[in-house]
PDB file of C-alpha atoms in Angstrom:
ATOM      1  CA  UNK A   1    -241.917 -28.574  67.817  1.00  0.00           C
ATOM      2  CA  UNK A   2    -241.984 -28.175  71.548  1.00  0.00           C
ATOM      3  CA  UNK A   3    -240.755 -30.963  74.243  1.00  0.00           C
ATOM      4  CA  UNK A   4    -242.866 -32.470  76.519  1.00  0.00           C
ATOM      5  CA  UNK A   5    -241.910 -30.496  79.325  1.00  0.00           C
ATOM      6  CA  UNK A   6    -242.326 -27.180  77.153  1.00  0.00           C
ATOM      7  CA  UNK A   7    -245.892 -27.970  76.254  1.00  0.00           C
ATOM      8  CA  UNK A   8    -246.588 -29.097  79.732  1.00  0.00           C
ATOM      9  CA  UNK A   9    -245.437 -25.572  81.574  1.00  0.00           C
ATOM     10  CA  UNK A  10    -247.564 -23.405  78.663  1.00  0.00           C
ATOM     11  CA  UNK A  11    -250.282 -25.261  78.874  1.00  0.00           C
ATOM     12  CA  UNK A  12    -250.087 -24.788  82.727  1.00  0.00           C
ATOM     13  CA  UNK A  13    -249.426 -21.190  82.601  1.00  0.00           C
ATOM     14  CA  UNK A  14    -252.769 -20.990  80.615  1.00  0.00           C
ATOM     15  CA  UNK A  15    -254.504 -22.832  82.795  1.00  0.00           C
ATOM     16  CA  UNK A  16    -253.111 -21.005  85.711  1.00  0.00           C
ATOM     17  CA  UNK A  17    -253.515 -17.696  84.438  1.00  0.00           C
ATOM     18  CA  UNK A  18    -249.187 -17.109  84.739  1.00  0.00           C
ATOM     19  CA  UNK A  19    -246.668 -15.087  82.696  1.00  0.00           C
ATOM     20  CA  UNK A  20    -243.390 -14.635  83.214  1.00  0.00           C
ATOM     21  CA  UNK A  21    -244.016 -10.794  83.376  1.00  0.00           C
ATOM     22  CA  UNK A  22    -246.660 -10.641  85.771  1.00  0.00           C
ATOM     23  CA  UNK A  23    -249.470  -9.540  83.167  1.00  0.00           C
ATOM     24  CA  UNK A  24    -253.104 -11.993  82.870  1.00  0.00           C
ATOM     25  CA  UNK A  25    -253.851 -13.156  80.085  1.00  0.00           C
ATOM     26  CA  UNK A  26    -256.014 -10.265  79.076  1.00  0.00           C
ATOM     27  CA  UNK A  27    -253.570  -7.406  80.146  1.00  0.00           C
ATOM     28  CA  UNK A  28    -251.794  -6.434  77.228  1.00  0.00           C
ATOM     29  CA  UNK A  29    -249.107  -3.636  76.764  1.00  0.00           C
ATOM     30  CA  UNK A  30    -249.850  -0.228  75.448  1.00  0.00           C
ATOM     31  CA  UNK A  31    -249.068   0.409  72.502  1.00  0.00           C
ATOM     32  CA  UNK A  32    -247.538   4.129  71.488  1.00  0.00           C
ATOM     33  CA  UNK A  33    -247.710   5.086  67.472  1.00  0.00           C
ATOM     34  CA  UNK A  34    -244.976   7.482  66.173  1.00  0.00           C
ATOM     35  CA  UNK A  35    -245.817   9.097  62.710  1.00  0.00           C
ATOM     36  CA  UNK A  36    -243.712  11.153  60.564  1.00  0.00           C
ATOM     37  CA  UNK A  37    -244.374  14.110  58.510  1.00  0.00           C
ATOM     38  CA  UNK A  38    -246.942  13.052  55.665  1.00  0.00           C
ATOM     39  CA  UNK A  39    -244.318  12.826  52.724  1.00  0.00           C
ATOM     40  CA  UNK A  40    -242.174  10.131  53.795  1.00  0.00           C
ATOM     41  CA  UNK A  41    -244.667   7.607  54.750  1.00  0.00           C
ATOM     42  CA  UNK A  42    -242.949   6.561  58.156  1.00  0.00           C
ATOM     43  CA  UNK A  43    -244.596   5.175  61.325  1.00  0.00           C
ATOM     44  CA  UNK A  44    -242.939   3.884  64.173  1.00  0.00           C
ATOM     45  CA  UNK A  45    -245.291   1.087  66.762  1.00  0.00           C
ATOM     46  CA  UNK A  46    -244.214   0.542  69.817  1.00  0.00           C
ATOM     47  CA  UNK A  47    -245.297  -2.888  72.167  1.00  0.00           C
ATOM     48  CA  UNK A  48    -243.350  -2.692  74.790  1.00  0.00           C
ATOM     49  CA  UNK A  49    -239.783  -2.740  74.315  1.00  0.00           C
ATOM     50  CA  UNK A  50    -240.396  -4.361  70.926  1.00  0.00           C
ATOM     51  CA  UNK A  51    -240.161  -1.634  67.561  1.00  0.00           C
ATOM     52  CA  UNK A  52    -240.799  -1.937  64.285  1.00  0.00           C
ATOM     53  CA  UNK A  53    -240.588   0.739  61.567  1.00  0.00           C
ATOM     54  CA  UNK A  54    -243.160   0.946  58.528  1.00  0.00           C
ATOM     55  CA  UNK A  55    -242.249   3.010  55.646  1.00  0.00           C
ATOM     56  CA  UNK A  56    -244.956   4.104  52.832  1.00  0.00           C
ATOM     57  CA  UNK A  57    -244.341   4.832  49.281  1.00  0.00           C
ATOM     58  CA  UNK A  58    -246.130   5.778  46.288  1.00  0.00           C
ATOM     59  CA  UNK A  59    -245.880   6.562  42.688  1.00  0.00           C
ATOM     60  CA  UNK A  60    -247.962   7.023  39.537  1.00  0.00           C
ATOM     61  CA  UNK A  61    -247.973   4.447  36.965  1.00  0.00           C
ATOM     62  CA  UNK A  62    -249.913   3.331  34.003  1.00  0.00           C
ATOM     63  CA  UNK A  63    -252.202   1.067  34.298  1.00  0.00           C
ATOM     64  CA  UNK A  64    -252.482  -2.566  33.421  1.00  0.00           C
ATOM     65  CA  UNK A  65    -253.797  -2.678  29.453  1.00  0.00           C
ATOM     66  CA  UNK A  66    -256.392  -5.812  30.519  1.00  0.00           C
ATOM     67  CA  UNK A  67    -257.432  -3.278  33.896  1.00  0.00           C
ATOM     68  CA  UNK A  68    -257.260   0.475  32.464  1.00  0.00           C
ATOM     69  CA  UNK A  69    -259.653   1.751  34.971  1.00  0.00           C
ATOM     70  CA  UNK A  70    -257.957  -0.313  38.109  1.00  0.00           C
ATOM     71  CA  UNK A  71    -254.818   0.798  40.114  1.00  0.00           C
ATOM     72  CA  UNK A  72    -252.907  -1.840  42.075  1.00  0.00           C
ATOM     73  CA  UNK A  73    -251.007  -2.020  44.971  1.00  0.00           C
ATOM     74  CA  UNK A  74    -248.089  -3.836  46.338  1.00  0.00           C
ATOM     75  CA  UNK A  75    -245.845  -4.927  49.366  1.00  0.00           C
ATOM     76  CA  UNK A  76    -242.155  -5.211  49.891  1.00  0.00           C
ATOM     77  CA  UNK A  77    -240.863  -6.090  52.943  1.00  0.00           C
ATOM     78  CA  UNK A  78    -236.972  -6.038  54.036  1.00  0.00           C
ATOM     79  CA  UNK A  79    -235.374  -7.476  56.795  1.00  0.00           C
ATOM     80  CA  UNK A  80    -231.873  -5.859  55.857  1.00  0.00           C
ATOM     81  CA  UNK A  81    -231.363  -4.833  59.637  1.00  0.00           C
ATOM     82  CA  UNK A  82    -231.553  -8.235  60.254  1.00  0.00           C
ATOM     83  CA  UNK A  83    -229.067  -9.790  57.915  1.00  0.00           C
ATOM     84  CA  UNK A  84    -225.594  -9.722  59.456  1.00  0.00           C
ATOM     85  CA  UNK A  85    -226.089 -13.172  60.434  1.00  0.00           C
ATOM     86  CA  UNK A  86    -225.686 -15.296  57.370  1.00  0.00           C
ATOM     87  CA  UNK A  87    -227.007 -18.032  58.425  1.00  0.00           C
ATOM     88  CA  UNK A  88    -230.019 -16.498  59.121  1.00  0.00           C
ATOM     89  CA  UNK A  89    -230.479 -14.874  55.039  1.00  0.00           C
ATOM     90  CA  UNK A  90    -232.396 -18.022  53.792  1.00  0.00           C
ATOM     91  CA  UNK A  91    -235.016 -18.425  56.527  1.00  0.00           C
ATOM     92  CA  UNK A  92    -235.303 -14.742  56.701  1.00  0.00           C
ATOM     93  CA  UNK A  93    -236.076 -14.888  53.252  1.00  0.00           C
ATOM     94  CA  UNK A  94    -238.438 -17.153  53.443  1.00  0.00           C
ATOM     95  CA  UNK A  95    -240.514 -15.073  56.320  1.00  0.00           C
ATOM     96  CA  UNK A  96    -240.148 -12.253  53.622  1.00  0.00           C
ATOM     97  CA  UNK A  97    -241.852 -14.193  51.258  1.00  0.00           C
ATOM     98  CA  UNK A  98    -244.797 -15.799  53.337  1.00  0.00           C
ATOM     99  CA  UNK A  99    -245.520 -12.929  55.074  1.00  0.00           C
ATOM    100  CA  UNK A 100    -245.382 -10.950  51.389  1.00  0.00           C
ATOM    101  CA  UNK A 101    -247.949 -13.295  50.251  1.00  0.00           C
ATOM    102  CA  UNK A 102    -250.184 -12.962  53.383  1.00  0.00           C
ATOM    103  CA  UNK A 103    -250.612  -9.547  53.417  1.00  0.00           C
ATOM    104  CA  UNK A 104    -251.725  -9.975  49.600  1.00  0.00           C
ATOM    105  CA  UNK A 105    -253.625 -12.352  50.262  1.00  0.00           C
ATOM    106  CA  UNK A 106    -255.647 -10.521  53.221  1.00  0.00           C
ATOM    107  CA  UNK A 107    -255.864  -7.551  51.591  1.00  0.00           C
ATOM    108  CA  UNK A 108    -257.138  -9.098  48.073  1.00  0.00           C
ATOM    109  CA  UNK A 109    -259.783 -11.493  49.797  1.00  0.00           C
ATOM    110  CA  UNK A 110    -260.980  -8.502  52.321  1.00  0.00           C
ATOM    111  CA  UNK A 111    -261.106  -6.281  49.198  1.00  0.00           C
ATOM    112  CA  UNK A 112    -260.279  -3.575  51.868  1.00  0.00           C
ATOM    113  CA  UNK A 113    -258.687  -1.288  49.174  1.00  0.00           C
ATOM    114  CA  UNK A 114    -260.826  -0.186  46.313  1.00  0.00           C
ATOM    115  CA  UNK A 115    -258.499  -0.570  43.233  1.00  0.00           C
ATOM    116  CA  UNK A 116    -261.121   1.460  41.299  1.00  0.00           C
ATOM    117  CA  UNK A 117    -260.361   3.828  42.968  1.00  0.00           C
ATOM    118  CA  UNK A 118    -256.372   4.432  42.787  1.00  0.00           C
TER     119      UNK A 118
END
């Protein structure tokens, strides 16, 4: 939850059009995309100063007795970088989780990957 005063100076900056780094609203920063070679899955973004690594994998498995003719999908996510703090391991955990579920979620509702077809 923000203070007062915190609420006050965003709402303010929106209304004024103001960032701390001199960008509008509607500027945003380029973004530069990094891939590796095609068997190890890995892409690098870019925003700015801010990085973030995405690694791919896949494997052949049987499929599900109830589904023969569907393939499935899912998504791991680690924060292991991030866990020299210790107390920092539960709530990262939890962002793990949520954002686990999410991207489920999205990509089940959006049907966006044909099943039938892996």
């Amino acid at each position: 939850l923000l203070s007062v005063n915190e609420r006050e100076f965003l709402e303010n900056t929106l209304v004024e059009d103001l960032r701390l780094d001199s960008r509008t609203k509607f500027d945003y920063r380029d973004i530069n995309v990094k891939y590796g070679n095609s068997t190890n899955g890995l892409v690098v973004l870019s925003l700015g100063k801010t990085e973030v690594m995405v690694a791919s994998s896949k494997k052949i498995i049987s499929p599900q007795k109830n589904k023969p003719s569907d393939g499935f999908y899912k998504f791991n996510i680690d924060f292991k970088h991030f866990q020299h703090d210790s107390d920092n391991n539960d709530a990262l955990q939890q962002s793990r989780l949520e954002l686990m579920r999410l991207l489920d979620k999205v990509f089940i509702t959006s049907r966006a990957i044909d099943t039938t077809s892996l």
